[in-house]
């Protein structure tokens, strides 16, 4: 199979984690006889520095012509504490989501047995945690009308949703639920917000089309608590843009580290894959960041290209590194592996198809370093 992938390294740790994913993609290509070509494009603070724009036109063009987009991270402290900055790195990502109509953001949350001790939650709460957050990505308060009064003392952001925007993401969420444990939870604030009441109405009207899916409704404040208290109750969580942003960071705590969570942003034509973590500027260039969020996003990319067997192999490789203790500093501050070492181990496992000789050799090295 020949596929064209646009690679956007972005800011902070973006380039180094993405480099590990490219290693893994190359291992997949060599092992399974595919050809992936990579077109590197700019976005974020990196793009502002080089071109003045957070999203140069060439980047959008490249994305439109590729089969998938692999993205690293966005954000730079130079802008974070400057609320009057006219251009901001994040605008690049938001514009790209809008231009490519990536309306559904899919964020799977699982708890790895090997990492349960890292979660601040008691283990009993983590049994059976396996859910997907479906976050609407191109509407709501992120994209509504924004105003700042002339005297600079009054500001507003408007949360607007249209029926079709809710329907198209809800449809995808229902389809996922049908393939999983057949439960969909709509998270909203319908006791207060008009836009949330529209979400409820639309989802209630769609529910009879999917009679095999049980639908329940939860207010976002309660959902924030339930995610911590009783996370295994969730299968597919459907929610609007900003609630999804906040709840997915919260949910990452269940997995043991924010550095582990992947995501896919899909529309009708394009699809972009990125770890949910940010640019982590303090770690940039130090080869200490966790590359697994990016590598697991790459597994989602492979699924999207129809390469399920390959995606499975990558996930198996990742599980093996976690179980063997080949983990980065965020997971084990004492016996940690570098970003690039973990990339090499995952890529090596894919190339060797997880054969026993490879596994044993590396595990022995690990044992001897720990002792
Ligand atoms: C995310 C990020 C982005 C968002 C930022 C960087 C604009 O936090 O992808 O979750 O808020 O959507
Ligand atoms: Mn976020």
Short mmCIF file of C-alpha atoms and ligand atoms in Angstrom, two decimals:
data_model
loop_
_atom_site.label_atom_id
_atom_site.label_comp_id
_atom_site.label_asym_id
_atom_site.label_seq_id
_atom_site.Cartn_x
_atom_site.Cartn_y
_atom_site.Cartn_z
CA UNK A 1 0.00 0.00 0.00
CA UNK A 2 1.25 3.51 -0.84
CA UNK A 3 0.14 6.35 1.39
CA UNK A 4 1.01 10.00 1.73
CA UNK A 5 1.21 11.39 5.26
CA UNK A 6 1.48 15.05 6.19
CA UNK A 7 3.67 15.37 9.27
CA UNK A 8 3.30 18.48 11.43
CA UNK A 9 5.87 18.44 14.22
CA UNK A 10 4.62 21.62 15.85
CA UNK A 11 6.07 22.99 19.07
CA UNK A 12 7.90 21.90 22.22
CA UNK A 13 8.20 18.13 22.44
CA UNK A 14 6.18 17.75 19.21
CA UNK A 15 9.22 17.06 16.97
CA UNK A 16 10.82 14.45 19.24
CA UNK A 17 7.67 12.43 19.95
CA UNK A 18 6.63 12.57 16.30
CA UNK A 19 10.08 11.31 15.27
CA UNK A 20 9.39 8.13 17.25
CA UNK A 21 6.12 7.64 15.41
CA UNK A 22 7.91 7.98 12.09
CA UNK A 23 10.37 5.28 13.23
CA UNK A 24 7.41 3.06 14.02
CA UNK A 25 5.71 3.84 10.70
CA UNK A 26 8.94 2.96 8.88
CA UNK A 27 9.14 -0.31 10.79
CA UNK A 28 5.55 -1.04 9.73
CA UNK A 29 6.32 -0.10 6.11
CA UNK A 30 9.40 -2.33 5.95
CA UNK A 31 7.80 -5.25 7.73
CA UNK A 32 4.51 -5.32 5.89
CA UNK A 33 5.66 -4.06 2.48
CA UNK A 34 4.02 -0.62 2.44
CA UNK A 35 5.33 2.70 1.24
CA UNK A 36 4.66 5.79 3.28
CA UNK A 37 5.85 9.16 2.04
CA UNK A 38 6.03 12.09 4.43
CA UNK A 39 5.41 15.72 3.67
CA UNK A 40 6.61 17.91 6.55
CA UNK A 41 4.51 21.02 7.15
CA UNK A 42 4.53 23.89 9.65
CA UNK A 43 2.01 24.91 12.27
CA UNK A 44 1.94 26.70 15.63
CA UNK A 45 4.69 28.84 17.18
CA UNK A 46 7.20 27.15 14.91
CA UNK A 47 5.21 28.36 11.89
CA UNK A 48 4.81 31.88 13.34
CA UNK A 49 8.58 32.10 13.80
CA UNK A 50 9.30 30.93 10.26
CA UNK A 51 6.42 32.48 8.29
CA UNK A 52 4.50 34.91 10.50
CA UNK A 53 1.38 32.73 10.32
CA UNK A 54 0.37 29.90 12.69
CA UNK A 55 -1.10 28.00 9.73
CA UNK A 56 0.59 28.68 6.39
CA UNK A 57 -1.46 27.93 3.28
CA UNK A 58 1.06 25.25 2.18
CA UNK A 59 0.21 23.29 5.33
CA UNK A 60 -3.50 23.23 4.54
CA UNK A 61 -2.73 22.29 0.91
CA UNK A 62 -0.49 19.44 2.02
CA UNK A 63 -3.15 18.15 4.43
CA UNK A 64 -5.80 18.25 1.72
CA UNK A 65 -3.62 16.16 -0.55
CA UNK A 66 -2.58 13.53 1.96
CA UNK A 67 -4.20 10.33 3.21
CA UNK A 68 -3.64 11.20 6.88
CA UNK A 69 -2.05 13.83 9.08
CA UNK A 70 0.28 13.11 11.98
CA UNK A 71 0.60 16.01 14.38
CA UNK A 72 2.87 16.53 17.42
CA UNK A 73 1.91 19.33 19.80
CA UNK A 74 1.17 23.03 19.88
CA UNK A 75 1.82 25.92 22.25
CA UNK A 76 4.67 28.10 23.44
CA UNK A 77 5.14 29.88 26.80
CA UNK A 78 6.03 33.09 24.92
CA UNK A 79 2.31 33.45 24.13
CA UNK A 80 0.67 31.91 27.19
CA UNK A 81 1.13 34.90 29.46
CA UNK A 82 0.50 37.49 26.79
CA UNK A 83 -3.29 37.79 26.53
CA UNK A 84 -2.98 40.63 24.03
CA UNK A 85 -0.91 38.67 21.48
CA UNK A 86 -2.47 39.12 18.04
CA UNK A 87 -1.37 35.77 16.67
CA UNK A 88 -1.27 32.65 18.81
CA UNK A 89 0.09 29.18 18.02
CA UNK A 90 -3.22 27.50 18.97
CA UNK A 91 -5.03 29.43 16.22
CA UNK A 92 -3.17 27.24 13.74
CA UNK A 93 -4.66 24.02 15.09
CA UNK A 94 -8.15 25.49 15.51
CA UNK A 95 -8.11 26.84 11.94
CA UNK A 96 -6.89 23.54 10.58
CA UNK A 97 -9.66 21.63 12.38
CA UNK A 98 -12.17 24.07 10.90
CA UNK A 99 -10.76 24.11 7.36
CA UNK A 100 -10.57 20.32 7.16
CA UNK A 101 -13.93 19.98 8.94
CA UNK A 102 -12.50 17.59 11.52
CA UNK A 103 -15.71 17.58 13.50
CA UNK A 104 -15.22 14.45 15.62
CA UNK A 105 -12.38 14.10 18.08
CA UNK A 106 -12.01 10.55 19.32
CA UNK A 107 -10.10 10.03 22.54
CA UNK A 108 -9.89 6.46 23.90
CA UNK A 109 -9.20 6.11 27.62
CA UNK A 110 -7.98 2.83 29.05
CA UNK A 111 -6.23 1.84 32.19
CA UNK A 112 -3.14 -0.36 31.72
CA UNK A 113 -2.79 -3.02 34.37
CA UNK A 114 0.94 -2.36 34.58
CA UNK A 115 0.37 1.31 35.36
CA UNK A 116 -2.48 1.22 37.82
CA UNK A 117 -0.19 1.99 40.73
CA UNK A 118 0.65 5.34 39.08
CA UNK A 119 -2.87 6.61 39.10
CA UNK A 120 -3.85 8.68 42.12
CA UNK A 121 -7.03 6.59 42.20
CA UNK A 122 -7.41 3.34 44.10
CA UNK A 123 -6.97 0.27 41.90
CA UNK A 124 -10.50 -0.95 42.44
CA UNK A 125 -11.78 2.11 40.57
CA UNK A 126 -9.57 1.34 37.58
CA UNK A 127 -10.75 -2.21 36.86
CA UNK A 128 -12.43 -2.39 33.47
CA UNK A 129 -11.82 1.22 32.47
CA UNK A 130 -12.22 1.34 28.71
CA UNK A 131 -14.14 4.18 27.18
CA UNK A 132 -14.01 6.62 24.30
CA UNK A 133 -14.67 10.30 24.51
CA UNK A 134 -16.31 11.69 21.37
CA UNK A 135 -15.65 15.39 21.49
CA UNK A 136 -17.30 17.71 18.96
CA UNK A 137 -14.39 19.66 17.52
CA UNK A 138 -15.44 22.40 15.11
CA UNK A 139 -18.25 24.20 16.91
CA UNK A 140 -19.38 25.50 20.28
CA UNK A 141 -17.70 28.18 22.33
CA UNK A 142 -14.36 27.63 20.61
CA UNK A 143 -15.69 28.93 17.34
CA UNK A 144 -18.64 31.15 18.35
CA UNK A 145 -18.66 34.91 18.16
CA UNK A 146 -16.01 36.53 20.38
CA UNK A 147 -16.23 40.09 21.56
CA UNK A 148 -14.18 42.50 23.57
CA UNK A 149 -15.67 45.90 24.37
CA UNK A 150 -13.81 49.01 23.34
CA UNK A 151 -12.90 49.90 26.90
CA UNK A 152 -11.53 46.37 27.27
CA UNK A 153 -13.69 45.67 30.33
CA UNK A 154 -16.27 43.29 28.90
CA UNK A 155 -15.62 40.11 26.93
CA UNK A 156 -17.81 37.31 25.63
CA UNK A 157 -17.55 33.99 23.81
CA UNK A 158 -20.71 32.51 22.39
CA UNK A 159 -21.56 28.82 22.38
CA UNK A 160 -23.58 28.08 19.25
CA UNK A 161 -24.58 24.71 17.83
CA UNK A 162 -26.65 23.81 14.83
CA UNK A 163 -28.60 20.58 14.56
CA UNK A 164 -26.43 19.19 11.73
CA UNK A 165 -23.25 19.73 13.74
CA UNK A 166 -24.65 17.62 16.56
CA UNK A 167 -26.08 14.97 14.25
CA UNK A 168 -22.89 14.24 12.37
CA UNK A 169 -20.74 13.67 15.44
CA UNK A 170 -23.53 11.84 17.28
CA UNK A 171 -23.91 9.48 14.33
CA UNK A 172 -20.25 8.50 14.57
CA UNK A 173 -20.52 8.06 18.32
CA UNK A 174 -23.57 5.80 17.93
CA UNK A 175 -21.71 3.69 15.34
CA UNK A 176 -18.78 3.26 17.72
CA UNK A 177 -21.13 2.33 20.55
CA UNK A 178 -22.72 -0.32 18.33
CA UNK A 179 -19.30 -1.89 17.80
CA UNK A 180 -18.45 -1.73 21.51
CA UNK A 181 -20.48 -2.25 24.70
CA UNK A 182 -23.51 -0.50 23.19
CA UNK A 183 -23.78 2.32 25.66
CA UNK A 184 -23.69 6.03 24.88
CA UNK A 185 -23.61 8.77 27.50
CA UNK A 186 -24.39 12.30 26.39
CA UNK A 187 -22.67 14.79 28.65
CA UNK A 188 -24.13 18.30 28.72
CA UNK A 189 -25.45 21.04 30.96
CA UNK A 190 -29.05 20.89 29.79
CA UNK A 191 -30.36 22.18 33.11
CA UNK A 192 -28.78 25.55 32.32
CA UNK A 193 -27.68 25.92 28.69
CA UNK A 194 -29.94 26.27 25.65
CA UNK A 195 -27.25 24.76 23.41
CA UNK A 196 -27.15 21.70 25.69
CA UNK A 197 -30.91 21.33 25.43
CA UNK A 198 -30.53 21.20 21.64
CA UNK A 199 -27.91 18.45 22.06
CA UNK A 200 -30.33 16.46 24.19
CA UNK A 201 -33.20 16.92 21.75
CA UNK A 202 -31.11 15.86 18.78
CA UNK A 203 -29.62 12.82 20.50
CA UNK A 204 -33.02 11.76 21.87
CA UNK A 205 -34.44 11.96 18.35
CA UNK A 206 -31.59 9.83 16.99
CA UNK A 207 -31.68 7.16 19.70
CA UNK A 208 -34.52 5.08 18.14
CA UNK A 209 -32.38 4.62 14.99
CA UNK A 210 -29.93 2.66 17.16
CA UNK A 211 -32.21 0.49 19.31
CA UNK A 212 -29.31 -1.73 20.35
CA UNK A 213 -27.57 1.22 22.03
CA UNK A 214 -28.56 2.29 25.54
CA UNK A 215 -28.42 6.06 25.83
CA UNK A 216 -28.08 7.92 29.05
CA UNK A 217 -27.68 11.59 29.86
CA UNK A 218 -25.43 13.19 32.43
CA UNK A 219 -24.74 16.76 33.45
CA UNK A 220 -21.12 17.72 32.97
CA UNK A 221 -20.48 18.55 36.62
CA UNK A 222 -21.73 15.10 37.63
CA UNK A 223 -19.74 13.51 34.78
CA UNK A 224 -16.54 15.12 36.07
CA UNK A 225 -17.18 13.37 39.37
CA UNK A 226 -18.33 10.04 37.89
CA UNK A 227 -15.16 9.78 35.74
CA UNK A 228 -13.14 9.63 38.95
CA UNK A 229 -15.64 7.78 41.12
CA UNK A 230 -16.86 5.07 38.80
CA UNK A 231 -15.09 5.28 35.43
CA UNK A 232 -15.85 1.73 34.27
CA UNK A 233 -19.53 2.68 33.77
CA UNK A 234 -18.63 4.57 30.57
CA UNK A 235 -18.43 3.12 27.06
CA UNK A 236 -18.88 6.00 24.59
CA UNK A 237 -19.09 9.51 25.99
CA UNK A 238 -20.44 12.10 23.59
CA UNK A 239 -20.04 15.77 24.35
CA UNK A 240 -19.54 19.25 22.97
CA UNK A 241 -16.21 20.90 22.28
CA UNK A 242 -15.14 22.49 25.53
CA UNK A 243 -16.62 19.90 27.90
CA UNK A 244 -14.74 17.27 25.87
CA UNK A 245 -11.49 19.18 26.14
CA UNK A 246 -11.72 19.40 29.90
CA UNK A 247 -13.05 15.89 30.57
CA UNK A 248 -10.42 14.24 28.40
CA UNK A 249 -7.54 15.77 30.35
CA UNK A 250 -9.27 14.68 33.54
CA UNK A 251 -9.77 11.17 32.16
CA UNK A 252 -6.10 10.86 31.24
CA UNK A 253 -5.35 10.55 34.96
CA UNK A 254 -7.02 7.12 34.83
CA UNK A 255 -4.45 5.85 32.36
CA UNK A 256 -1.54 6.79 34.60
CA UNK A 257 -0.14 9.61 32.48
CA UNK A 258 -1.36 12.31 30.14
CA UNK A 259 1.56 11.27 27.94
CA UNK A 260 -0.17 8.02 27.01
CA UNK A 261 -3.42 9.20 25.49
CA UNK A 262 -3.84 9.25 21.72
CA UNK A 263 -6.51 10.92 19.63
CA UNK A 264 -7.97 11.01 16.16
CA UNK A 265 -9.79 13.99 14.69
CA UNK A 266 -11.91 12.96 11.76
CA UNK A 267 -14.24 14.55 9.26
CA UNK A 268 -15.74 13.32 6.05
CA UNK A 269 -12.53 13.75 4.05
CA UNK A 270 -9.45 14.21 6.21
CA UNK A 271 -8.20 12.76 9.47
CA UNK A 272 -5.56 14.03 11.87
CA UNK A 273 -3.84 12.03 14.60
CA UNK A 274 -2.23 13.58 17.66
CA UNK A 275 -1.45 12.80 21.29
CA UNK A 276 -3.75 14.74 23.61
CA UNK A 277 -0.86 16.19 25.62
CA UNK A 278 0.45 19.67 25.04
CA UNK A 279 3.87 20.93 23.97
CA UNK A 280 5.47 20.43 27.43
CA UNK A 281 8.10 23.14 26.78
CA UNK A 282 10.10 22.32 29.92
CA UNK A 283 11.00 18.95 28.40
CA UNK A 284 11.59 20.07 24.82
CA UNK A 285 14.84 18.81 23.31
CA UNK A 286 15.71 16.74 26.41
CA UNK A 287 14.68 13.34 25.04
CA UNK A 288 12.60 12.63 28.16
CA UNK A 289 9.02 13.03 26.92
CA UNK A 290 6.70 10.05 26.67
CA UNK A 291 6.34 9.13 22.97
CA UNK A 292 3.54 6.62 23.53
CA UNK A 293 0.67 9.10 23.11
CA UNK A 294 2.03 9.86 19.65
CA UNK A 295 2.80 6.20 18.85
CA UNK A 296 -0.71 5.13 19.91
CA UNK A 297 -2.09 7.94 17.72
CA UNK A 298 -0.10 6.37 14.91
CA UNK A 299 -1.86 3.07 15.61
CA UNK A 300 -5.16 4.93 15.17
CA UNK A 301 -3.78 6.35 11.91
CA UNK A 302 -2.99 2.85 10.69
CA UNK A 303 -6.53 1.73 11.56
CA UNK A 304 -7.84 4.68 9.57
CA UNK A 305 -5.79 3.56 6.55
CA UNK A 306 -7.38 0.12 6.85
CA UNK A 307 -4.19 -1.45 8.24
CA UNK A 308 -5.73 -3.17 11.25
CA UNK A 309 -3.14 -5.93 11.57
CA UNK A 310 -0.34 -3.37 11.58
CA UNK A 311 -2.17 -1.18 14.12
CA UNK A 312 -2.62 -4.20 16.35
CA UNK A 313 1.10 -4.97 16.17
CA UNK A 314 1.98 -1.42 17.20
CA UNK A 315 -0.39 -1.59 20.19
CA UNK A 316 1.05 -4.93 21.19
CA UNK A 317 4.54 -3.42 21.04
CA UNK A 318 3.45 -0.53 23.23
CA UNK A 319 1.88 -2.89 25.78
CA UNK A 320 5.06 -4.89 25.83
CA UNK A 321 7.20 -1.81 26.62
CA UNK A 322 4.83 -0.85 29.43
CA UNK A 323 4.76 -4.35 30.91
CA UNK A 324 8.54 -4.67 30.66
CA UNK A 325 9.20 -1.35 32.37
CA UNK A 326 10.63 0.42 29.31
CA UNK A 327 8.94 3.62 30.32
CA UNK A 328 9.65 7.32 30.34
CA UNK A 329 10.19 9.58 33.33
CA UNK A 330 6.55 10.60 33.74
CA UNK A 331 5.79 6.95 34.49
CA UNK A 332 8.87 5.89 36.41
CA UNK A 333 11.11 8.75 37.58
CA UNK A 334 13.76 6.34 38.88
CA UNK A 335 14.26 3.76 36.11
CA UNK A 336 13.31 5.73 33.05
CA UNK A 337 14.04 5.32 29.36
CA UNK A 338 14.54 8.14 26.90
CA UNK A 339 12.01 9.16 24.27
CA UNK A 340 14.20 7.84 21.47
CA UNK A 341 15.04 4.58 23.28
CA UNK A 342 11.33 3.82 23.67
CA UNK A 343 10.78 4.66 19.99
CA UNK A 344 13.57 2.23 19.06
CA UNK A 345 12.12 -0.51 21.27
CA UNK A 346 8.63 -0.19 19.81
CA UNK A 347 9.94 -0.03 16.24
CA UNK A 348 12.23 -3.02 16.93
CA UNK A 349 9.35 -5.05 18.31
CA UNK A 350 7.28 -4.30 15.20
CA UNK A 351 10.15 -5.27 12.90
CA UNK A 352 10.76 -8.51 14.80
CA UNK A 353 7.01 -9.10 15.11
CA UNK A 354 7.45 -9.48 18.84
CA UNK A 355 9.62 -12.59 18.61
CA UNK A 356 10.80 -14.16 21.83
CA UNK A 357 14.53 -13.64 21.20
CA UNK A 358 14.00 -9.90 20.85
CA UNK A 359 11.83 -9.66 23.91
CA UNK A 360 14.12 -11.72 26.14
CA UNK A 361 17.28 -9.90 25.05
CA UNK A 362 15.81 -6.51 25.92
CA UNK A 363 14.19 -7.64 29.11
CA UNK A 364 17.53 -9.03 30.33
CA UNK A 365 19.22 -5.70 29.66
CA UNK A 366 16.45 -4.00 31.60
CA UNK A 367 16.82 -6.37 34.56
CA UNK A 368 20.58 -5.81 34.73
CA UNK A 369 20.19 -2.02 34.73
CA UNK A 370 17.61 -2.15 37.49
CA UNK A 371 19.83 -4.40 39.66
C1 LIG B 1 -6.51 19.87 22.73
C2 LIG B 1 -5.83 21.17 23.08
C3 LIG B 1 -6.35 22.26 22.15
C4 LIG B 1 -7.83 22.41 22.43
C5 LIG B 1 -5.63 23.61 22.26
C6 LIG B 1 -4.15 23.46 22.07
C7 LIG B 1 -6.20 24.61 21.31
O1 LIG B 1 -5.97 21.50 24.42
O2 LIG B 1 -6.39 19.43 21.59
O3 LIG B 1 -7.15 19.31 23.61
O4 LIG B 1 -8.22 23.11 23.38
O5 LIG B 1 -8.61 21.84 21.69
MN1 LIG B 2 -7.00 19.97 25.58
#
